[in-house]
Coordinates of C-alpha atoms in Angstrom, one line a residue:
X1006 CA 138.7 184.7 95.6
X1007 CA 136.2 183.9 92.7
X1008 CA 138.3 181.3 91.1
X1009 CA 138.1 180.0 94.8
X1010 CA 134.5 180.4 94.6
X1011 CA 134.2 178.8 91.5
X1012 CA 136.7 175.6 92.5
X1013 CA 134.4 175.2 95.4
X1014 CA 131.4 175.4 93.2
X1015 CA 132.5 172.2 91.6
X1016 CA 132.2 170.1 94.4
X1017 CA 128.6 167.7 94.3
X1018 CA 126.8 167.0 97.3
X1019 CA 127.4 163.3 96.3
X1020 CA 131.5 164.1 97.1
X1021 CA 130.7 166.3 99.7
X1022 CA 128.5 163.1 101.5
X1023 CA 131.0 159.9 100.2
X1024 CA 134.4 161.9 101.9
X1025 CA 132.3 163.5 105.0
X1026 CA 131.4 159.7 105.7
X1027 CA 134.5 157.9 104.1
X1028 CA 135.6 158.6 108.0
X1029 CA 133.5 155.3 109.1
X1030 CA 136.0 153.5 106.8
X1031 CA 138.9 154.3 109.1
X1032 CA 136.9 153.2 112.2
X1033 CA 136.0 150.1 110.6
X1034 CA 139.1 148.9 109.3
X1035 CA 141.0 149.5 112.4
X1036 CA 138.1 147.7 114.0
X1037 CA 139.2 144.6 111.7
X1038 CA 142.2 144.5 110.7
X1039 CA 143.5 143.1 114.0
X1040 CA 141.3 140.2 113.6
X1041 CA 143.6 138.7 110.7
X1042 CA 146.4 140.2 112.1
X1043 CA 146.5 138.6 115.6
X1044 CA 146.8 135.1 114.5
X1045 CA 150.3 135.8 113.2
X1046 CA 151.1 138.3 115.5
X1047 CA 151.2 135.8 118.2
X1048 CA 152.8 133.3 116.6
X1049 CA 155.8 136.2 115.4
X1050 CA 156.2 137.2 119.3
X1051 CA 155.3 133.9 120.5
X1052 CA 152.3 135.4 122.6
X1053 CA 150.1 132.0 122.5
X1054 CA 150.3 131.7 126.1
X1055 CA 149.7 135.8 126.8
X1056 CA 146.4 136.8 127.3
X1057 CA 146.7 139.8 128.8
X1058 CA 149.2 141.3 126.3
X1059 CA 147.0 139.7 123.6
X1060 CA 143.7 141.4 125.1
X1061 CA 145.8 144.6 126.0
X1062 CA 147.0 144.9 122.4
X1063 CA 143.7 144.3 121.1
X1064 CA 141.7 146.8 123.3
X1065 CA 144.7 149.9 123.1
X1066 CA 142.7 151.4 120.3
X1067 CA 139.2 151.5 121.9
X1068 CA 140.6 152.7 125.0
X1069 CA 142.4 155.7 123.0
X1070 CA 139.0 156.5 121.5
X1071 CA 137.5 156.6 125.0
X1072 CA 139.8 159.6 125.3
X1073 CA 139.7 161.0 121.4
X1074 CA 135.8 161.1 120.5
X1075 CA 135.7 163.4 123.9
X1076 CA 139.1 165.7 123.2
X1077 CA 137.6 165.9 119.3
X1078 CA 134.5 167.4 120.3
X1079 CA 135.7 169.9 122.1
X1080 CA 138.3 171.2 119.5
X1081 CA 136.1 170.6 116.7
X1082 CA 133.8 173.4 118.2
X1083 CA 137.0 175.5 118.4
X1084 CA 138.7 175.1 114.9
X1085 CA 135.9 173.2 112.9
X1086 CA 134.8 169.9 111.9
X1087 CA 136.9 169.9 108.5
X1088 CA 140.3 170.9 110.1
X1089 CA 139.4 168.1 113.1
X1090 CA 138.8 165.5 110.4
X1091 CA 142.0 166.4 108.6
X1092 CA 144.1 166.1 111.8
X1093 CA 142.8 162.6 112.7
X1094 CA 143.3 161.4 109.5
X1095 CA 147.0 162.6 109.3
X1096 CA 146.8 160.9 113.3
X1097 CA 145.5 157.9 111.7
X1098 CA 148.5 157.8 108.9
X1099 CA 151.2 157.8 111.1
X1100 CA 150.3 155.7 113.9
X1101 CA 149.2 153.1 111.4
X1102 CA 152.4 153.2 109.8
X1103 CA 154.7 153.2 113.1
X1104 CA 152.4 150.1 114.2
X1105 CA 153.9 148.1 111.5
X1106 CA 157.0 148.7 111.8
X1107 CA 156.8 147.8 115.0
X1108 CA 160.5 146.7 116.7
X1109 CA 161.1 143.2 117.7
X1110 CA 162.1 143.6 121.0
X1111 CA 161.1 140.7 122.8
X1112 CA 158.1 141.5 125.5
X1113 CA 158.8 145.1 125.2
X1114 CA 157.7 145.0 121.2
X1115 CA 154.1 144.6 122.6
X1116 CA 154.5 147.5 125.3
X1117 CA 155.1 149.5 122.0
X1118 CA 152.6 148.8 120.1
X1119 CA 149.9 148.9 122.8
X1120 CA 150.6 152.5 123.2
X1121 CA 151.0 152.9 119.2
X1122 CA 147.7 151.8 119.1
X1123 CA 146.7 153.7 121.9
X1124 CA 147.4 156.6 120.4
X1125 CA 146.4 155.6 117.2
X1126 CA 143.0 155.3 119.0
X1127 CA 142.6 158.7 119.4
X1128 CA 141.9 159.2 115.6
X1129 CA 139.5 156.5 115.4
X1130 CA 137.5 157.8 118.3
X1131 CA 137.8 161.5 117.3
X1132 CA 136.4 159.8 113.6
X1133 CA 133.6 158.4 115.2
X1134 CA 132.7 161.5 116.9
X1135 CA 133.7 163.7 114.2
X1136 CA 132.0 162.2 110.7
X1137 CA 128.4 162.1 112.5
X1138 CA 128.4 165.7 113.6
X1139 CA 129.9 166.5 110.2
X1140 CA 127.3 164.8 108.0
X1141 CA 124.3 165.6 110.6
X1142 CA 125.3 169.3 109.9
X1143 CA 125.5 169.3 106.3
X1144 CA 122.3 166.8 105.6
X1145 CA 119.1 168.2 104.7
X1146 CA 116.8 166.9 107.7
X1147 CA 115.0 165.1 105.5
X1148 CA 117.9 162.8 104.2
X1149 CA 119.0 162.2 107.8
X1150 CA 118.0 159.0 108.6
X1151 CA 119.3 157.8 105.4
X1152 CA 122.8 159.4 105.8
X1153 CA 122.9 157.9 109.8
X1154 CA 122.6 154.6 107.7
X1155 CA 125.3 155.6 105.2
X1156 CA 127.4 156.3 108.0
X1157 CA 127.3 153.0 109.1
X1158 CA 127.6 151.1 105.8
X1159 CA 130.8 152.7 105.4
X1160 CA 131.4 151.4 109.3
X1161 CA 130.9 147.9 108.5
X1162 CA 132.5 148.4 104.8
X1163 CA 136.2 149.2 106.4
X1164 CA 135.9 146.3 108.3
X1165 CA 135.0 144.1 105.3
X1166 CA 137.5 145.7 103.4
X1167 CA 140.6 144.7 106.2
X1168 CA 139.0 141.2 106.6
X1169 CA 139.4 141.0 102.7
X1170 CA 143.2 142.6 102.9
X1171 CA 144.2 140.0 106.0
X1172 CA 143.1 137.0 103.9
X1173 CA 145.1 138.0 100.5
X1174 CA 148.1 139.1 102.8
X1175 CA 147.7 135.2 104.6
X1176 CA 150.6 133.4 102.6
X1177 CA 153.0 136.1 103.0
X1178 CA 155.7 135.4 105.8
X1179 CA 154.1 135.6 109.2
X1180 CA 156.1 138.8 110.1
X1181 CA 155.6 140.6 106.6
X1182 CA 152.2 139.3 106.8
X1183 CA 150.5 141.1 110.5
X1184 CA 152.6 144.2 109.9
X1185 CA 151.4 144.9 106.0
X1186 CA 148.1 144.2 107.6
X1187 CA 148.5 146.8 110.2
X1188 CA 150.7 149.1 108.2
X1189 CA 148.1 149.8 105.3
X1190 CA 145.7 151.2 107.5
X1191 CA 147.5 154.5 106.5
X1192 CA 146.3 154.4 102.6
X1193 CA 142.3 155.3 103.5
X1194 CA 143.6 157.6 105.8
X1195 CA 145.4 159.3 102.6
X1196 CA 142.5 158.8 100.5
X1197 CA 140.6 160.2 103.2
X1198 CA 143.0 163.3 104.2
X1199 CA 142.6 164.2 99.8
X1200 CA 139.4 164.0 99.7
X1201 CA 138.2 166.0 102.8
X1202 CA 141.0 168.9 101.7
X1203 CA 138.1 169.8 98.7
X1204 CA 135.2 169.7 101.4
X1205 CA 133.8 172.7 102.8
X1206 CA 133.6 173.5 106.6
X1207 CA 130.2 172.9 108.2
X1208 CA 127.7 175.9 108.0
X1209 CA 127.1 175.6 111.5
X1210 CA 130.4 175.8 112.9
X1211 CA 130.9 178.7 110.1
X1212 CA 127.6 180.4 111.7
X1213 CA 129.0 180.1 115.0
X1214 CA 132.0 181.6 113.8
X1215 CA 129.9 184.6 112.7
X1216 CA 130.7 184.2 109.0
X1217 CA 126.8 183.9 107.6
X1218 CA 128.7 184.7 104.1
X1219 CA 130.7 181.5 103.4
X1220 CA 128.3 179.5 105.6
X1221 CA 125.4 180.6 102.8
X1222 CA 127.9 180.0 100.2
X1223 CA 128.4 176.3 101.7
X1224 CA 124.7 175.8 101.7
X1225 CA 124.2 176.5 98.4
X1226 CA 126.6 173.7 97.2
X1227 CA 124.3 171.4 98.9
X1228 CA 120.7 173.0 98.8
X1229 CA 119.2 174.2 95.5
X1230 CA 116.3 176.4 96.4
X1231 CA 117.5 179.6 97.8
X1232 CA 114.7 180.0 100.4
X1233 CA 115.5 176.2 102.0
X1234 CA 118.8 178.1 102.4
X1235 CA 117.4 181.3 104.1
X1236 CA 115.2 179.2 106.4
X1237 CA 118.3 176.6 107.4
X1238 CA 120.6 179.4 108.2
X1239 CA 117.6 181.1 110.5
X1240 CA 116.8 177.6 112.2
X1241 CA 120.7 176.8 112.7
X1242 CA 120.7 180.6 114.3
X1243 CA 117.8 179.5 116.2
X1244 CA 119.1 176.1 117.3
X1245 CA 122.8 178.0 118.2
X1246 CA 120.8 180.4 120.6
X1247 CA 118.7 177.4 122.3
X1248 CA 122.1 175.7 123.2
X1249 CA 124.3 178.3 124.5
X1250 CA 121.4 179.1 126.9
X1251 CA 121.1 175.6 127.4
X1252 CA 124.8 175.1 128.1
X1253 CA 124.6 178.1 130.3
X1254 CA 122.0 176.8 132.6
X1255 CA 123.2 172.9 132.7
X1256 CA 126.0 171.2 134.7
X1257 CA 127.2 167.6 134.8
X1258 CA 124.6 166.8 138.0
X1259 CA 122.0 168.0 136.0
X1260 CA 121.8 164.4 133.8
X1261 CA 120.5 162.8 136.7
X1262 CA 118.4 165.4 138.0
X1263 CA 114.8 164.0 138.5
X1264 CA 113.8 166.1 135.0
X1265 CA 116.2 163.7 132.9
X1266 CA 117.6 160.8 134.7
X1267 CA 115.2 158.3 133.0
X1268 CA 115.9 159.8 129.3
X1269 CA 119.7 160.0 130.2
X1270 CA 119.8 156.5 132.2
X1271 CA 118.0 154.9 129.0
X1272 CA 120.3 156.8 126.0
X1273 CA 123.2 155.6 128.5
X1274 CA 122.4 152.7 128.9
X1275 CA 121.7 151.3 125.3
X1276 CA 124.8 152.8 124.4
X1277 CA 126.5 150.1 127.2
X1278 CA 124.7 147.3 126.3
X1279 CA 125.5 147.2 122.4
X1280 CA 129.0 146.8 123.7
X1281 CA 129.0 144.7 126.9
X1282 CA 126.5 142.3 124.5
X1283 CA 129.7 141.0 123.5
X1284 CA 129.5 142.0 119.3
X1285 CA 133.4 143.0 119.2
X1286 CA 134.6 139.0 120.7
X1287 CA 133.6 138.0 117.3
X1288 CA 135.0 140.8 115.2
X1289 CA 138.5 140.8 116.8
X1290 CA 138.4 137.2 117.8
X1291 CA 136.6 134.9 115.3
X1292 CA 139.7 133.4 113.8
X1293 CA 140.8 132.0 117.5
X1294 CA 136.8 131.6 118.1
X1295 CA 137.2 128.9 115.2
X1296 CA 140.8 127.5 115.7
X1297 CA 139.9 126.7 119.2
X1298 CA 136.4 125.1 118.0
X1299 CA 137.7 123.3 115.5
X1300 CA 141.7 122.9 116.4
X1301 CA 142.6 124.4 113.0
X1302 CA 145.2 127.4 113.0
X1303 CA 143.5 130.7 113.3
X1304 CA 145.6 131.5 109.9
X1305 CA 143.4 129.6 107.9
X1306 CA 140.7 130.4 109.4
X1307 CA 141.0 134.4 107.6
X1308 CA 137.4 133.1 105.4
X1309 CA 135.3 133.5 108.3
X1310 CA 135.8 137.4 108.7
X1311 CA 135.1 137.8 105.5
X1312 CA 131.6 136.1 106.1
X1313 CA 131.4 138.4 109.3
X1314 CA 131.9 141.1 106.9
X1315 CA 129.3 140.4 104.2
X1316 CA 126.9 139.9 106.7
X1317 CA 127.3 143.3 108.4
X1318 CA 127.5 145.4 105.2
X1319 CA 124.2 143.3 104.1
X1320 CA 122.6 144.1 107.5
X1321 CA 123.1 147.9 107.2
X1322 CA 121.4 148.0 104.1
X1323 CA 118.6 146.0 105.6
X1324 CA 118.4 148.6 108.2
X1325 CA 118.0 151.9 105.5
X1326 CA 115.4 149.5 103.9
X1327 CA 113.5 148.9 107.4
X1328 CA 114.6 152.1 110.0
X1329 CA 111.4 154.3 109.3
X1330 CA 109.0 151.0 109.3
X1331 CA 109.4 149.5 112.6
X1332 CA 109.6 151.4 116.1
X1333 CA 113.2 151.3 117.5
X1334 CA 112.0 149.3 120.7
X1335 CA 110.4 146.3 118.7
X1336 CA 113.9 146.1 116.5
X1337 CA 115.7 146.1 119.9
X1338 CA 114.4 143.5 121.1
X1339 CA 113.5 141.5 118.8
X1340 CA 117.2 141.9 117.7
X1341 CA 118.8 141.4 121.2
X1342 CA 116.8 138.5 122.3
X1343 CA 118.0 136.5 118.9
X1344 CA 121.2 137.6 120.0
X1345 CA 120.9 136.4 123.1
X1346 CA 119.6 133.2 122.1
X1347 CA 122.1 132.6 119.4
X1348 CA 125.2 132.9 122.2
X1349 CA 123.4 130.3 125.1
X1350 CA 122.0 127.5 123.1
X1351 CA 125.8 126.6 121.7
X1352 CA 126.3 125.9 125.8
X1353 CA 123.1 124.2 126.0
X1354 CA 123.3 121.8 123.0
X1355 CA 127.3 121.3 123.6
X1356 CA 125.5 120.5 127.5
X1357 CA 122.5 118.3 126.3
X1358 CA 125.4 116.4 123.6
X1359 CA 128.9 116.5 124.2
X1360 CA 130.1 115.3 120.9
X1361 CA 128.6 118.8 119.1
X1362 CA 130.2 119.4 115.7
X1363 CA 132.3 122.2 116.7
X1364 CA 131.1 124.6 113.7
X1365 CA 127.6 124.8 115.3
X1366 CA 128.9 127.8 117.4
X1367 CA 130.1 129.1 114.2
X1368 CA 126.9 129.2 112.7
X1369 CA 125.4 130.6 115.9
X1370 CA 127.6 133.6 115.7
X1371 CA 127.0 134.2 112.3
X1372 CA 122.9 134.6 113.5
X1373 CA 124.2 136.3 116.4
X1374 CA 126.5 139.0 113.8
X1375 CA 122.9 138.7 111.1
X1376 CA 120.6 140.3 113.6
X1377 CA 123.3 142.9 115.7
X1378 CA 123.3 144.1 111.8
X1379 CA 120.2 145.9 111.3
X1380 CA 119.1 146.2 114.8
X1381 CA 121.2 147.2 118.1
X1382 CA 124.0 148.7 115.7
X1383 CA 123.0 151.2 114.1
X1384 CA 119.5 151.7 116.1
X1385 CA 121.9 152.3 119.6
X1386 CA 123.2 155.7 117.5
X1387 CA 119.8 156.7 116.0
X1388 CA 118.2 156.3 119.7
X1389 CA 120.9 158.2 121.5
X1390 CA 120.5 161.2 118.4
X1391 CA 117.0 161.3 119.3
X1392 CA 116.5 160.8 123.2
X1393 CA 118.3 163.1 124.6
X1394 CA 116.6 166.9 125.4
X1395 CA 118.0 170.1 123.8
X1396 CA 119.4 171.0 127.1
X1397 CA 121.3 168.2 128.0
X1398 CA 122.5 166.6 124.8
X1399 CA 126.1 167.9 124.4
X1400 CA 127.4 166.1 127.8
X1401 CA 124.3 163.5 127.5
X1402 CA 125.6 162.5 123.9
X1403 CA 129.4 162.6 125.4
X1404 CA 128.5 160.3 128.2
X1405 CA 126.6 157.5 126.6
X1406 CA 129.7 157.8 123.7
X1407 CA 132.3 157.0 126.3
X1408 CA 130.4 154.5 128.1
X1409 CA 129.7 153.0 124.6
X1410 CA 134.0 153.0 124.1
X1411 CA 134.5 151.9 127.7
X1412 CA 132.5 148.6 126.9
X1413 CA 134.1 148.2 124.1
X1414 CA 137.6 147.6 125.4
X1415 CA 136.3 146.2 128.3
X1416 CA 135.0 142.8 125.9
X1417 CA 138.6 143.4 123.7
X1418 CA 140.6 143.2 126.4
X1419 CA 139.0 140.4 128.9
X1420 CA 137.5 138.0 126.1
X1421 CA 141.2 136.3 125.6
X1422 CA 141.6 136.0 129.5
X1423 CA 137.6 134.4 129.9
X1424 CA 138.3 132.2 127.0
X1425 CA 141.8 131.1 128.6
X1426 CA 140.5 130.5 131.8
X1427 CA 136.9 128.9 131.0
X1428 CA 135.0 127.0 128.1
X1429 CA 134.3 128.9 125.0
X1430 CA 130.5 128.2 125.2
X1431 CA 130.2 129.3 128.8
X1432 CA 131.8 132.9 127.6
X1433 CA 129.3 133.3 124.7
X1434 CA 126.6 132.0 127.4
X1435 CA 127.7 134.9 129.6
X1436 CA 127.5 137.4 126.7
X1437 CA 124.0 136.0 126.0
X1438 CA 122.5 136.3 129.1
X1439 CA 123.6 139.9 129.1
X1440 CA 121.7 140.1 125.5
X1441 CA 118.8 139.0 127.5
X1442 CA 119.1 141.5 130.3
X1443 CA 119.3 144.5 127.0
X1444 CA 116.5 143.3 125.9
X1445 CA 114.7 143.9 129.4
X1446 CA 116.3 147.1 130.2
X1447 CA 114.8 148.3 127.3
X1448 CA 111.5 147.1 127.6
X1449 CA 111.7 148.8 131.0
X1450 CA 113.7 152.0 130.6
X1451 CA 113.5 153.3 127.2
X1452 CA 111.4 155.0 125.4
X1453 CA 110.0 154.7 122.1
X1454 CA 111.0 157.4 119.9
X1455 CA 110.0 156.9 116.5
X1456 CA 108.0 159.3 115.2
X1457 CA 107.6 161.1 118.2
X1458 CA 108.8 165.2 118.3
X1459 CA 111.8 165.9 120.8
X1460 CA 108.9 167.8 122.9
X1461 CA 106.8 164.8 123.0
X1462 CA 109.8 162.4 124.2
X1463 CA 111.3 165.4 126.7
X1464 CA 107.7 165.6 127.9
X1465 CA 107.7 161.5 128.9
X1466 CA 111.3 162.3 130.4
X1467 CA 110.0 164.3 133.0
X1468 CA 106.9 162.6 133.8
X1469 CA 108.8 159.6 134.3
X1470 CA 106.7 157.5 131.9
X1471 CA 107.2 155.8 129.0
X1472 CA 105.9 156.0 125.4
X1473 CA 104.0 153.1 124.4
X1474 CA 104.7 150.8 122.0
X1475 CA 102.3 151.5 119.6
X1476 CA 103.1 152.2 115.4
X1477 CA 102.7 155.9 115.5
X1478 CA 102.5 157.6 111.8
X1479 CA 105.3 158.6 109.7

């Protein structure tokens, strides 16, 4: 047990933070890696003319996380966020794997792989659940904010990273090429499965397990003043106390009971609105975005997620730079209505003169991707941490995560079918005008939050107002 101790002792709170995060990388490259992938997919199966096939096989892994955020939750509470992480990593390995070896079957290949990817989205949903509750648990409150921005960066990094992997697997043979693409999804789940066996199980799940020992010996790894440690384990005793009460005394019908429908509608609804703004079109599509712009093969076209890429890990950093200097509402909308913007004028210059270059939508995305960066990506998470009441925030948090999933494979799985059936411009202008109405809702429906105490925000919950937008003090 004390050469335990003293193995354990080893392990920095800079390894403890990169592997309890190194989850986002798994969400992101899934998130990704279809994008290079599809182009040669289609052409291996001959799907050109399939839209619904192409959407379905697209979407499968958002609608599996619809199901595997929720189902990770609740066994996370039961055997811990370490062993949860472990298990949709191991998830993760083999469903990536058994995508790319996918069987060539004719129409029933993409059957199989739909629910392959399905259930491969069950890991990347319980990871997105999973890593935030993990590093929000072992963070000093202090370092939160910049560890919520950490998480994301290593978000928009796995996507990078399989945008990067589709474009030096591009001159391979079209079948080796989509299913090496798909296939080495399972090495960060590896590197992720060694990594988190040296981490430490949260102190708050070891708490709630009654075992204040090895939670205080966890603490210590990561805390180096002995009475921050005392006063953590009393607040996390605290906190656990507050919640089973809470839980006790709440039900489902009690989100939209007069005391917290307008903090639950507005957490809720921003979480719908990043998604149904249209952001994942361009990250699965932007190769057939450009071939059908331009009339060159999505193949070559593997450059421009690589440019999507650069962009996003460049915005996240923007945001850590700019989260605690701006209030959450401005960035919104600001944000959204550039967003907006950037997806209607394509239709209305294309309108106003026919014989556009076809790149000018292009470039609008690229603004559109610039913006969603720093502002209605990470900001929807930060905003639904901090809005929701002590109370309600288990099943408030829940909700606005699966709506969040819900509109997610909603856009995967009907943007091939719009864009089939309609002008690309008028799709985008669609998406836009939805940007537009995000940027209303939340000038109407949410409060501002930044620096305002959880008593302060409940407090505008139940009087039904809202807090201005003023630039209160750090």
């Amino acid at each position: 047990m004390n050469v335990m101790a003293k193995a354990e002792k080893k392990i920095s709170s800079a390894f403890i933070y990169f592997f309890g995060s190194f989850g986002g990388i798994l969400f992101g490259y899934d998130i990704g890696v279809m994008t290079g992938a599809l182009p040669f997919l289609q052409a291996d199966w001959h799907l050109e003319n399939a839209a619904s096939l192409v959407g379905w096989i697209t979407s499968a892994v958002m609608f599996g996380a619809i199901f595997g955020g929720a189902l990770a939750g609740q066994l996370s509470d039961k055997f811990g966020r370490r062993k949860m992480i472990l298990m949709s990593a191991i998830v993760f390995m083999v469903f990536s794997v058994l995508s790319g070896v996918s069987p060539d079957m004719g129409e029933a290949s993409a059957y199989y792989l739909i629910i392959v990817r399905m259930l491969l989205g069950l890991a990347v949903g319980a990871a997105s659940a999973l890593v935030p509750a993990y590093m929000s648990e072992m963070a000093p409150a202090k370092a939160r904010g910049r560890l919520s921005g950490l998480n994301q960066t290593m978000i928009v990094s796995g996507m990078l990273l399989s945008y990067v992997v589709d474009f030096l697997l591009k001159d391979l043979p079209g079948e080796w090429a989509w299913r090496l693409m798909l296939g080495l999804a399972a090495v960060p789940a590896l590197i992720l499965f060694l990594g988190v066996l040296r981490l430490p199980e949260s102190p708050r799940f070891l708490l709630r397990k009654g075992d204040e020992a090895q939670a205080r010996k966890v603490l210590s790894y990561i805390r180096k003043n002995p009475a921050e440690i005392d006063q953590e384990l009393a607040s996390i005793k605290e906190t656990a106390k507050e919640e089973r009460q809470a839980n006790q005394k709440t039900s489902w019908s009690t989100l939209f009971s007069g005391k917290y429908r307008y903090l639950v509608i507005a957490g809720v609804g921003v979480a719908a609105f990043q998604q149904f703004q249209g952001a994942n079109a361009i990250f699965y599509y932007i190769p057939l975005i450009v071939q059908k712009a331009t009339g060159q093969a999505a193949s070559s076209n593997l450059m421009w997620p690589i440019v999507q890429g650069v962009i996003l890990v460049v915005g996240s950093l923007v945001y850590m730079w700019i989260a605690d200097k701006f209030n959450r509402r401005t960035l919104l909308m600001v944000g959204g209505a550039v967003m907006g913007l950037s997806f209607i004028l394509p239709a209305v210059i294309n309108w106003m003169m026919p014989n556009m270059n076809p790149m000018t939508i292009v470039v609008f995305l690229c603004i559109y991707v610039a913006f969603y960066s720093f502002t209605w990506a990470p900001l929807t998470w930060v905003l639904v941490g901090e809005i929701f009441p002590l109370a309600i925030r288990g099943r408030a948090s829940g909700l606005a995560s699966s709506f969040n999933w819900i509109g997610s494979w909603l856009v995967g799985l009907i943007f091939p079918i719009m864009t089939a059936s309609m002008p690309q411009e008028a799709v985008f202008a669609i998406f836009g005008i939805i940007c537009i109405l995000g940027v209303l809702f939340v000038k109407t429906c949410v409060p501002e939050t930044r620096g305002h105490t959880l008593e302060e925000i409940e407090e505008q919950g139940t009087n039904h107002g809202r807090v201005k937008d003023s630039n209160p003090e750090n």
